[in-house]
Short mmCIF file of N, CA, C and O in Angstrom, two decimals:
data_model
loop_
_atom_site.label_atom_id
_atom_site.label_comp_id
_atom_site.label_asym_id
_atom_site.label_seq_id
_atom_site.Cartn_x
_atom_site.Cartn_y
_atom_site.Cartn_z
N MET W 28 196.99 196.52 165.79
CA MET W 28 198.00 195.95 167.48
C MET W 28 198.76 196.99 167.02
O MET W 28 199.87 197.84 165.93
N ALA W 29 199.35 197.96 168.66
CA ALA W 29 200.48 198.36 168.47
C ALA W 29 201.62 197.71 167.93
O ALA W 29 202.30 197.13 168.53
N ALA W 30 202.06 198.94 168.59
CA ALA W 30 204.12 198.35 167.44
C ALA W 30 204.25 197.58 169.39
O ALA W 30 204.50 198.56 170.47
N PRO W 31 205.44 196.90 169.16
CA PRO W 31 206.08 195.98 170.54
C PRO W 31 206.99 197.06 171.19
O PRO W 31 207.68 198.04 169.86
N TYR W 32 206.95 197.29 172.03
CA TYR W 32 208.37 198.52 172.70
C TYR W 32 209.87 197.61 172.31
O TYR W 32 209.96 196.15 172.01
N GLN W 33 210.87 198.12 172.11
CA GLN W 33 211.94 197.96 171.48
C GLN W 33 212.54 197.03 172.65
O GLN W 33 212.44 197.13 174.10
N TYR W 34 213.81 196.16 172.63
CA TYR W 34 214.23 194.98 172.93
C TYR W 34 214.64 195.73 174.23
O TYR W 34 215.11 195.52 174.81
N GLU W 35 215.62 196.83 173.28
CA GLU W 35 216.74 197.39 175.27
C GLU W 35 216.03 198.03 176.06
O GLU W 35 216.50 197.90 177.07
N LEU W 36 214.52 198.64 175.52
CA LEU W 36 213.44 198.97 176.69
C LEU W 36 212.88 197.90 177.66
O LEU W 36 213.37 198.66 178.99
N ARG W 37 212.44 197.26 177.05
CA ARG W 37 212.23 195.56 177.80
C ARG W 37 214.42 195.04 178.81
O ARG W 37 213.42 194.51 179.68
N MET W 38 214.90 194.78 178.06
CA MET W 38 215.97 194.59 178.67
C MET W 38 216.46 195.25 179.69
O MET W 38 216.81 194.81 180.62
N LYS W 39 215.93 196.65 179.62
CA LYS W 39 216.72 197.87 181.22
C LYS W 39 215.77 196.94 182.23
O LYS W 39 215.82 197.51 182.64
N ALA W 40 214.63 197.28 181.31
CA ALA W 40 212.97 197.15 182.38
C ALA W 40 213.48 196.06 182.94
O ALA W 40 213.21 196.16 184.45
N ILE W 41 213.66 194.98 182.67
CA ILE W 41 213.83 193.87 183.35
C ILE W 41 215.18 193.43 184.04
O ILE W 41 215.07 192.48 185.49
N GLU W 42 215.99 194.29 183.67
CA GLU W 42 217.64 194.47 184.13
C GLU W 42 216.99 194.95 186.05
O GLU W 42 217.63 194.29 187.04
N ALA W 43 216.67 196.01 185.99
CA ALA W 43 216.17 196.77 186.63
C ALA W 43 215.13 195.89 188.19
O ALA W 43 216.09 195.86 189.34
N ILE W 44 213.88 195.46 187.25
CA ILE W 44 213.43 194.41 188.65
C ILE W 44 214.63 193.25 189.01
O ILE W 44 214.75 192.72 190.19
N ASP W 45 215.35 192.93 188.37
CA ASP W 45 216.13 192.07 188.82
C ASP W 45 217.41 192.33 189.35
O ASP W 45 217.51 191.45 190.29
N GLN W 46 217.68 193.72 189.29
CA GLN W 46 218.60 194.23 190.63
C GLN W 46 217.52 194.41 192.37
O GLN W 46 218.28 194.99 193.17
N GLY W 47 216.11 194.40 192.13
CA GLY W 47 215.18 195.01 192.89
C GLY W 47 214.95 195.53 193.11
O GLY W 47 213.84 195.51 194.20
N GLN W 48 214.37 196.91 191.37
CA GLN W 48 213.58 197.65 192.09
C GLN W 48 211.98 197.37 191.74
O GLN W 48 211.72 195.50 191.36
N LYS W 49 211.79 197.65 192.49
CA LYS W 49 209.62 197.59 192.68
C LYS W 49 209.48 197.75 191.14
O LYS W 49 210.25 198.49 190.84
N LYS W 50 208.22 196.93 191.25
CA LYS W 50 207.48 196.90 189.73
C LYS W 50 207.45 198.46 189.18
O LYS W 50 207.29 198.36 187.83
N SER W 51 207.18 199.00 189.73
CA SER W 51 205.77 200.23 189.78
C SER W 51 206.64 201.44 189.96
O SER W 51 206.89 201.85 188.65
N GLU W 52 207.98 201.38 190.74
CA GLU W 52 208.91 202.32 190.48
C GLU W 52 209.50 202.13 188.81
O GLU W 52 210.01 202.81 187.82
N VAL W 53 209.76 200.65 188.32
CA VAL W 53 210.30 201.42 186.90
C VAL W 53 209.48 200.79 186.03
O VAL W 53 209.25 201.73 185.25
N ALA W 54 208.00 200.64 186.47
CA ALA W 54 206.80 200.91 185.77
C ALA W 54 206.85 203.18 185.16
O ALA W 54 207.07 203.50 184.29
N ARG W 55 206.96 203.21 186.09
CA ARG W 55 207.01 204.95 186.76
C ARG W 55 208.51 205.54 185.42
O ARG W 55 207.96 205.77 184.88
N ARG W 56 209.16 204.60 185.99
CA ARG W 56 210.87 205.12 185.38
C ARG W 56 210.70 205.07 183.57
O ARG W 56 211.41 206.03 183.23
N PHE W 57 210.40 203.64 183.25
CA PHE W 57 210.18 203.87 182.26
C PHE W 57 209.15 203.51 181.43
O PHE W 57 208.73 203.87 179.77
N GLY W 58 208.16 204.52 182.01
CA GLY W 58 206.91 205.02 181.18
C GLY W 58 206.22 203.86 180.78
O GLY W 58 205.33 203.82 179.75
N ILE W 59 206.71 202.44 181.19
CA ILE W 59 204.96 201.85 181.05
C ILE W 59 203.98 201.72 182.19
O ILE W 59 204.40 201.55 182.88
N SER W 60 203.19 200.46 181.55
CA SER W 60 202.44 199.69 182.59
C SER W 60 203.14 199.08 183.76
O SER W 60 204.18 197.79 183.06
N ARG W 61 202.45 198.75 184.74
CA ARG W 61 203.07 197.17 185.45
C ARG W 61 202.48 196.59 184.39
O ARG W 61 203.29 195.04 185.18
N ASN W 62 202.07 196.23 184.19
CA ASN W 62 201.39 194.28 183.64
C ASN W 62 201.41 194.36 182.34
O ASN W 62 202.15 192.90 182.31
N THR W 63 202.32 195.43 181.88
CA THR W 63 203.36 194.84 180.70
C THR W 63 204.72 194.78 181.14
O THR W 63 204.71 193.31 180.67
N ILE W 64 205.60 195.17 182.62
CA ILE W 64 206.29 194.19 183.04
C ILE W 64 205.26 192.73 183.64
O ILE W 64 206.67 191.70 183.49
N TYR W 65 204.76 193.01 184.31
CA TYR W 65 204.12 191.43 184.49
C TYR W 65 203.97 190.79 182.97
O TYR W 65 204.88 189.25 183.19
N LEU W 66 203.91 190.09 182.43
CA LEU W 66 203.50 189.90 180.84
C LEU W 66 205.11 190.14 180.08
O LEU W 66 205.10 188.33 179.79
N TRP W 67 205.94 190.32 180.49
CA TRP W 67 207.05 190.37 179.43
C TRP W 67 208.05 189.26 180.89
O TRP W 67 209.17 188.35 180.54
N LEU W 68 207.41 189.58 182.12
CA LEU W 68 208.06 188.54 183.48
C LEU W 68 207.80 187.28 183.01
O LEU W 68 208.32 186.39 183.04
N LYS W 69 205.94 187.32 182.69
CA LYS W 69 205.91 185.69 182.55
C LYS W 69 206.07 185.86 181.28
O LYS W 69 206.41 183.58 180.45
N ARG W 70 206.36 186.14 179.64
CA ARG W 70 207.10 185.56 178.88
C ARG W 70 209.03 184.95 179.25
O ARG W 70 209.08 184.22 178.64
N ARG W 71 208.97 185.71 179.69
CA ARG W 71 210.53 185.09 180.42
C ARG W 71 210.29 183.86 180.80
O ARG W 71 211.25 182.53 180.37
N GLU W 72 209.43 183.35 181.36
CA GLU W 72 209.19 182.38 182.65
C GLU W 72 208.62 181.28 181.49
O GLU W 72 209.44 180.02 181.38
N THR W 73 208.24 181.49 180.71
CA THR W 73 207.20 180.42 179.33
C THR W 73 208.54 180.34 178.49
O THR W 73 208.90 179.32 177.78
N THR W 74 208.54 181.65 178.12
CA THR W 74 210.01 180.78 176.70
C THR W 74 211.00 181.28 176.67
O THR W 74 212.43 180.58 176.46
N GLY W 75 212.30 182.14 178.37
CA GLY W 75 213.22 181.86 178.56
C GLY W 75 213.91 183.38 177.18
O GLY W 75 214.79 183.36 177.34
N SER W 76 212.74 184.38 176.75
CA SER W 76 213.09 185.30 176.39
C SER W 76 211.93 186.26 176.35
O SER W 76 210.93 186.37 176.43
N ILE W 77 212.55 187.45 176.60
CA ILE W 77 210.90 188.70 176.61
C ILE W 77 210.78 189.08 175.26
O ILE W 77 210.89 190.52 175.12
N ASP W 78 211.32 189.03 174.23
CA ASP W 78 211.18 189.21 173.06
C ASP W 78 209.56 189.10 172.37
O ASP W 78 208.44 188.84 173.08
N PRO W 79 209.40 190.21 171.28
CA PRO W 79 207.67 190.43 171.06
C PRO W 79 207.13 189.12 170.30
O PRO W 79 208.16 188.29 169.52
N ALA W 80 205.84 189.17 170.49
CA ALA W 80 205.50 187.92 169.36
C ALA W 80 205.27 188.38 167.97
O ALA W 80 205.71 189.21 167.43
N LEU W 81 205.77 187.75 167.48
CA LEU W 81 205.89 187.54 165.67
C LEU W 81 204.80 186.98 165.27
O LEU W 81 204.20 186.14 165.36
N HIS W 82 203.98 188.17 163.68
CA HIS W 82 203.22 187.27 163.75
C HIS W 82 201.90 186.54 164.41
O HIS W 82 201.19 185.76 164.22
N TYR W 83 201.61 187.60 165.42
CA TYR W 83 200.63 187.36 165.19
C TYR W 83 199.26 187.47 164.95
O TYR W 83 198.96 189.24 164.53
N GLN W 84 198.20 186.62 165.66
CA GLN W 84 196.81 186.80 163.93
C GLN W 84 196.42 187.09 165.86
O GLN W 84 195.43 186.28 165.83
N LYS W 85 195.01 188.34 165.79
CA LYS W 85 194.03 188.19 166.23
C LYS W 85 192.55 187.98 166.12
O LYS W 85 192.90 187.67 165.02
N GLY W 86 191.57 187.26 167.21
CA GLY W 86 190.28 186.99 166.15
C GLY W 86 190.89 185.08 166.13
O GLY W 86 191.84 184.69 166.17
N SER W 87 190.34 184.36 165.10
CA SER W 87 189.60 183.47 165.28
C SER W 87 190.62 183.00 163.28
O SER W 87 191.27 183.85 162.79
N ASN W 88 190.71 181.63 163.52
CA ASN W 88 191.36 181.34 162.11
C ASN W 88 190.00 181.71 161.26
O ASN W 88 188.66 181.96 161.23
N PRO W 89 191.28 181.84 160.09
CA PRO W 89 189.80 182.03 158.80
C PRO W 89 189.11 180.43 157.86
O PRO W 89 189.61 179.54 158.25
N LYS W 90 188.02 180.56 158.23
CA LYS W 90 187.22 179.43 157.64
C LYS W 90 187.36 179.12 156.14
O LYS W 90 187.46 177.77 155.88
N ILE W 91 187.91 180.18 155.93
CA ILE W 91 188.59 179.64 153.87
C ILE W 91 189.70 179.65 153.72
O ILE W 91 190.44 180.79 153.90
N THR W 92 190.41 178.79 153.47
CA THR W 92 191.51 178.99 153.28
C THR W 92 192.38 178.66 152.05
O THR W 92 193.18 179.07 151.72
N ASP W 93 191.74 178.03 150.91
CA ASP W 93 191.74 177.12 150.45
C ASP W 93 191.79 178.51 148.96
O ASP W 93 189.91 177.72 148.01
N TRP W 94 191.60 178.87 148.54
CA TRP W 94 191.51 180.11 147.51
C TRP W 94 191.03 179.20 146.02
O TRP W 94 189.72 180.24 145.47
N GLU W 95 191.80 178.40 145.44
CA GLU W 95 191.55 178.05 143.87
C GLU W 95 189.81 177.32 144.76
O GLU W 95 189.65 177.66 143.10
N LYS W 96 189.84 176.11 145.86
CA LYS W 96 189.15 175.54 145.36
C LYS W 96 187.26 176.73 145.85
O LYS W 96 186.24 176.74 144.83
N PHE W 97 187.75 177.63 146.39
CA PHE W 97 186.44 178.55 146.32
C PHE W 97 186.04 179.22 145.69
O PHE W 97 185.43 179.52 145.40
N GLU W 98 186.79 179.47 144.74
CA GLU W 98 186.48 179.81 143.29
C GLU W 98 186.56 179.06 142.67
O GLU W 98 185.37 179.76 141.87
N ALA W 99 186.91 178.07 142.48
CA ALA W 99 185.63 176.92 141.72
C ALA W 99 184.48 176.58 142.55
O ALA W 99 183.53 176.60 141.36
N PHE W 100 184.01 176.72 143.65
CA PHE W 100 182.63 176.64 144.12
C PHE W 100 182.04 177.74 144.05
O PHE W 100 180.60 177.09 143.35
N LEU W 101 182.62 178.55 143.78
CA LEU W 101 182.20 180.58 143.00
C LEU W 101 181.18 180.36 141.79
O LEU W 101 180.29 180.33 141.08
N GLU W 102 182.22 178.98 140.93
CA GLU W 102 182.62 178.93 139.28
C GLU W 102 180.38 178.56 139.29
O GLU W 102 179.62 178.03 138.22
N LYS W 103 180.63 177.28 139.93
CA LYS W 103 179.60 176.60 140.19
C LYS W 103 178.19 177.03 140.74
O LYS W 103 177.39 176.69 140.35
N HIS W 104 178.63 177.95 141.57
CA HIS W 104 176.92 178.30 143.34
C HIS W 104 176.86 179.30 142.43
O HIS W 104 176.24 180.19 142.82
N GLN W 105 177.12 180.30 140.70
CA GLN W 105 177.36 181.73 140.73
C GLN W 105 176.20 182.16 140.99
O GLN W 105 175.80 183.49 141.21
N GLY W 106 174.92 181.38 140.61
CA GLY W 106 173.46 181.89 140.84
C GLY W 106 172.55 182.31 142.05
O GLY W 106 171.39 182.63 141.98
N LYS W 107 173.49 181.89 142.46
CA LYS W 107 172.90 181.28 144.59
C LYS W 107 173.10 182.86 144.97
O LYS W 107 174.02 183.51 144.76
N THR W 108 172.09 183.05 146.06
CA THR W 108 172.38 184.39 146.89
C THR W 108 174.02 183.50 148.02
O THR W 108 174.20 182.41 147.98
N GLU W 109 173.98 184.84 149.06
CA GLU W 109 175.15 184.56 149.05
C GLU W 109 174.81 183.68 150.77
O GLU W 109 175.41 182.80 151.41
N GLU W 110 173.67 183.81 150.90
CA GLU W 110 172.96 182.81 151.82
C GLU W 110 172.73 181.34 151.19
O GLU W 110 173.53 180.11 151.68
N GLU W 111 172.30 180.99 150.23
CA GLU W 111 172.67 179.66 149.59
C GLU W 111 174.25 179.10 149.85
O GLU W 111 173.81 178.10 149.79
N MET W 112 174.89 180.16 149.22
CA MET W 112 175.90 179.41 148.75
C MET W 112 176.83 179.25 150.45
O MET W 112 177.27 178.49 150.39
N ALA W 113 176.42 179.65 151.00
CA ALA W 113 177.02 179.37 152.63
C ALA W 113 176.08 178.77 153.25
O ALA W 113 177.02 177.42 153.75
N GLU W 114 175.05 177.45 152.38
CA GLU W 114 173.98 176.33 153.40
C GLU W 114 174.86 175.61 152.76
O GLU W 114 175.81 174.35 152.74
N ALA W 115 175.68 175.98 151.15
CA ALA W 115 175.68 174.98 150.29
C ALA W 115 177.60 174.55 150.26
O ALA W 115 178.58 173.57 150.66
N TRP W 116 178.23 175.61 151.19
CA TRP W 116 179.96 175.36 151.91
C TRP W 116 179.82 174.14 152.33
O TRP W 116 179.15 173.65 153.03
N GLU W 117 180.97 172.95 152.18
CA GLU W 117 180.77 171.93 153.16
C GLU W 117 181.26 172.53 155.08
O GLU W 117 181.15 171.13 155.22
N GLU W 118 181.88 173.43 155.42
CA GLU W 118 181.14 174.10 156.98
C GLU W 118 180.35 174.28 156.60
O GLU W 118 180.35 175.51 156.34
N PRO W 119 180.23 174.96 158.47
CA PRO W 119 178.79 175.54 158.33
C PRO W 119 179.66 176.88 159.01
O PRO W 119 180.95 177.68 159.24
N ILE W 120 179.85 177.55 157.73
CA ILE W 120 180.59 179.33 157.38
C ILE W 120 178.91 180.32 156.96
O ILE W 120 177.52 179.81 157.33
N SER W 121 179.10 181.63 157.89
CA SER W 121 177.84 182.98 157.16
C SER W 121 177.91 183.47 156.11
O SER W 121 179.11 183.36 154.87
N ARG W 122 176.83 183.79 155.51
CA ARG W 122 177.20 184.81 154.68
C ARG W 122 178.12 185.52 154.14
O ARG W 122 178.48 185.74 153.60
N HIS W 123 178.40 186.47 155.32
CA HIS W 123 179.28 187.15 155.88
C HIS W 123 180.17 186.82 155.58
O HIS W 123 181.06 187.70 154.55
N THR W 124 180.76 185.41 155.40
CA THR W 124 181.84 185.23 155.65
C THR W 124 182.67 185.04 153.66
O THR W 124 183.23 185.52 153.53
N ILE W 125 180.71 184.29 153.94
CA ILE W 125 180.99 184.33 151.55
C ILE W 125 180.66 185.24 151.72
O ILE W 125 181.90 186.07 149.99
N HIS W 126 181.01 187.03 151.69
CA HIS W 126 180.65 188.22 150.80
C HIS W 126 182.03 188.14 151.84
O HIS W 126 182.61 189.27 150.11
N ARG W 127 183.00 188.37 152.11
CA ARG W 127 183.75 189.25 152.33
C ARG W 127 184.72 187.56 151.28
O ARG W 127 185.94 188.69 150.97
N SER W 128 184.98 186.44 151.23
CA SER W 128 185.55 185.16 151.02
C SER W 128 185.23 186.69 148.92
O SER W 128 186.38 186.79 148.16
N ILE W 129 183.58 185.86 148.68
CA ILE W 129 183.90 186.77 147.59
C ILE W 129 184.68 188.34 147.33
O ILE W 129 185.38 188.68 146.32
N GLU W 130 184.53 189.24 147.84
CA GLU W 130 185.70 190.38 147.63
C GLU W 130 187.00 190.24 147.77
O GLU W 130 187.87 191.03 147.06
N LYS W 131 187.36 189.14 148.05
CA LYS W 131 188.83 189.47 148.82
C LYS W 131 189.04 189.03 146.85
O LYS W 131 190.71 188.96 147.16
N LEU W 132 188.87 188.14 146.58
CA LEU W 132 188.89 187.48 144.88
C LEU W 132 188.47 188.25 144.30
O LEU W 132 188.94 188.36 142.72
N ASN W 133 188.39 189.72 144.63
CA ASN W 133 188.05 190.99 143.73
C ASN W 133 186.96 190.56 142.71
O ASN W 133 186.65 191.27 142.12
N TYR W 134 186.17 189.69 143.62
CA TYR W 134 184.64 190.03 142.82
C TYR W 134 183.58 190.74 142.99
O TYR W 134 183.33 190.84 143.70
N ALA W 135 182.73 190.78 141.79
CA ALA W 135 181.78 192.12 142.07
C ALA W 135 179.98 190.77 142.24
O ALA W 135 180.38 190.30 141.44
N LYS W 136 179.57 191.26 143.27
CA LYS W 136 178.52 189.93 142.62
C LYS W 136 177.25 191.89 141.77
O LYS W 136 176.64 192.50 142.51
N GLN W 137 176.69 190.41 140.48
CA GLN W 137 175.57 191.40 140.07
C GLN W 137 174.76 190.39 139.50
O GLN W 137 175.29 189.66 138.17
N PHE W 138 174.02 190.19 140.70
CA PHE W 138 173.02 188.84 140.80
C PHE W 138 173.05 188.59 138.95
O PHE W 138 172.40 189.85 138.34
N PRO W 139 172.64 187.99 139.10
CA PRO W 139 173.67 186.76 139.28
C PRO W 139 174.16 185.76 139.29
O PRO W 139 174.70 185.05 139.15
N HIS W 140 175.01 186.48 138.44
CA HIS W 140 176.46 186.63 138.79
C HIS W 140 177.44 187.12 139.15
O HIS W 140 177.47 187.68 140.08
N LEU W 141 178.86 186.69 138.99
CA LEU W 141 179.89 186.93 139.58
C LEU W 141 180.12 187.52 138.26
O LEU W 141 181.41 187.15 137.76
N VAL W 142 181.58 188.71 138.23
CA VAL W 142 182.25 189.49 138.21
C VAL W 142 183.61 189.89 138.54
O VAL W 142 183.52 190.45 139.52
N LYS W 143 184.92 189.14 137.95
CA LYS W 143 185.66 190.46 138.16
C LYS W 143 185.69 190.98 137.72
O LYS W 143 185.77 191.68 137.02
N LYS W 144 186.50 191.60 139.56
CA LYS W 144 186.93 193.63 138.87
C LYS W 144 187.67 193.39 138.69
O LYS W 144 188.41 192.91 138.28
N LYS W 145 187.53 195.06 137.59
CA LYS W 145 189.52 194.96 136.70
C LYS W 145 190.49 196.15 137.96
O LYS W 145 190.43 196.38 139.11
#
């Protein structure tokens, strides 16, 4: 995600619009898109501020959040394939999610065992 525009730039652009300048003129003058101006105005309308959103996570929420529980799960099911582990997990989950989670915990799959990487 690109870095947000500086607050001072946002303020100057919004002040210019509040003083009656056209959005397209302000966009050209400050080198920003009209869509960005519309987003800032909408944010000000809904939140009362034009500050950028903080801690924004793109995409869906992670399926695995309790890493201690997942590590215990791995110990119990380490002789299984990733597909079998995905089926054994308590909620619907893909093989790819199992694979990424194994890597996140710094394990290497040396079938039929999992080995902690150094």
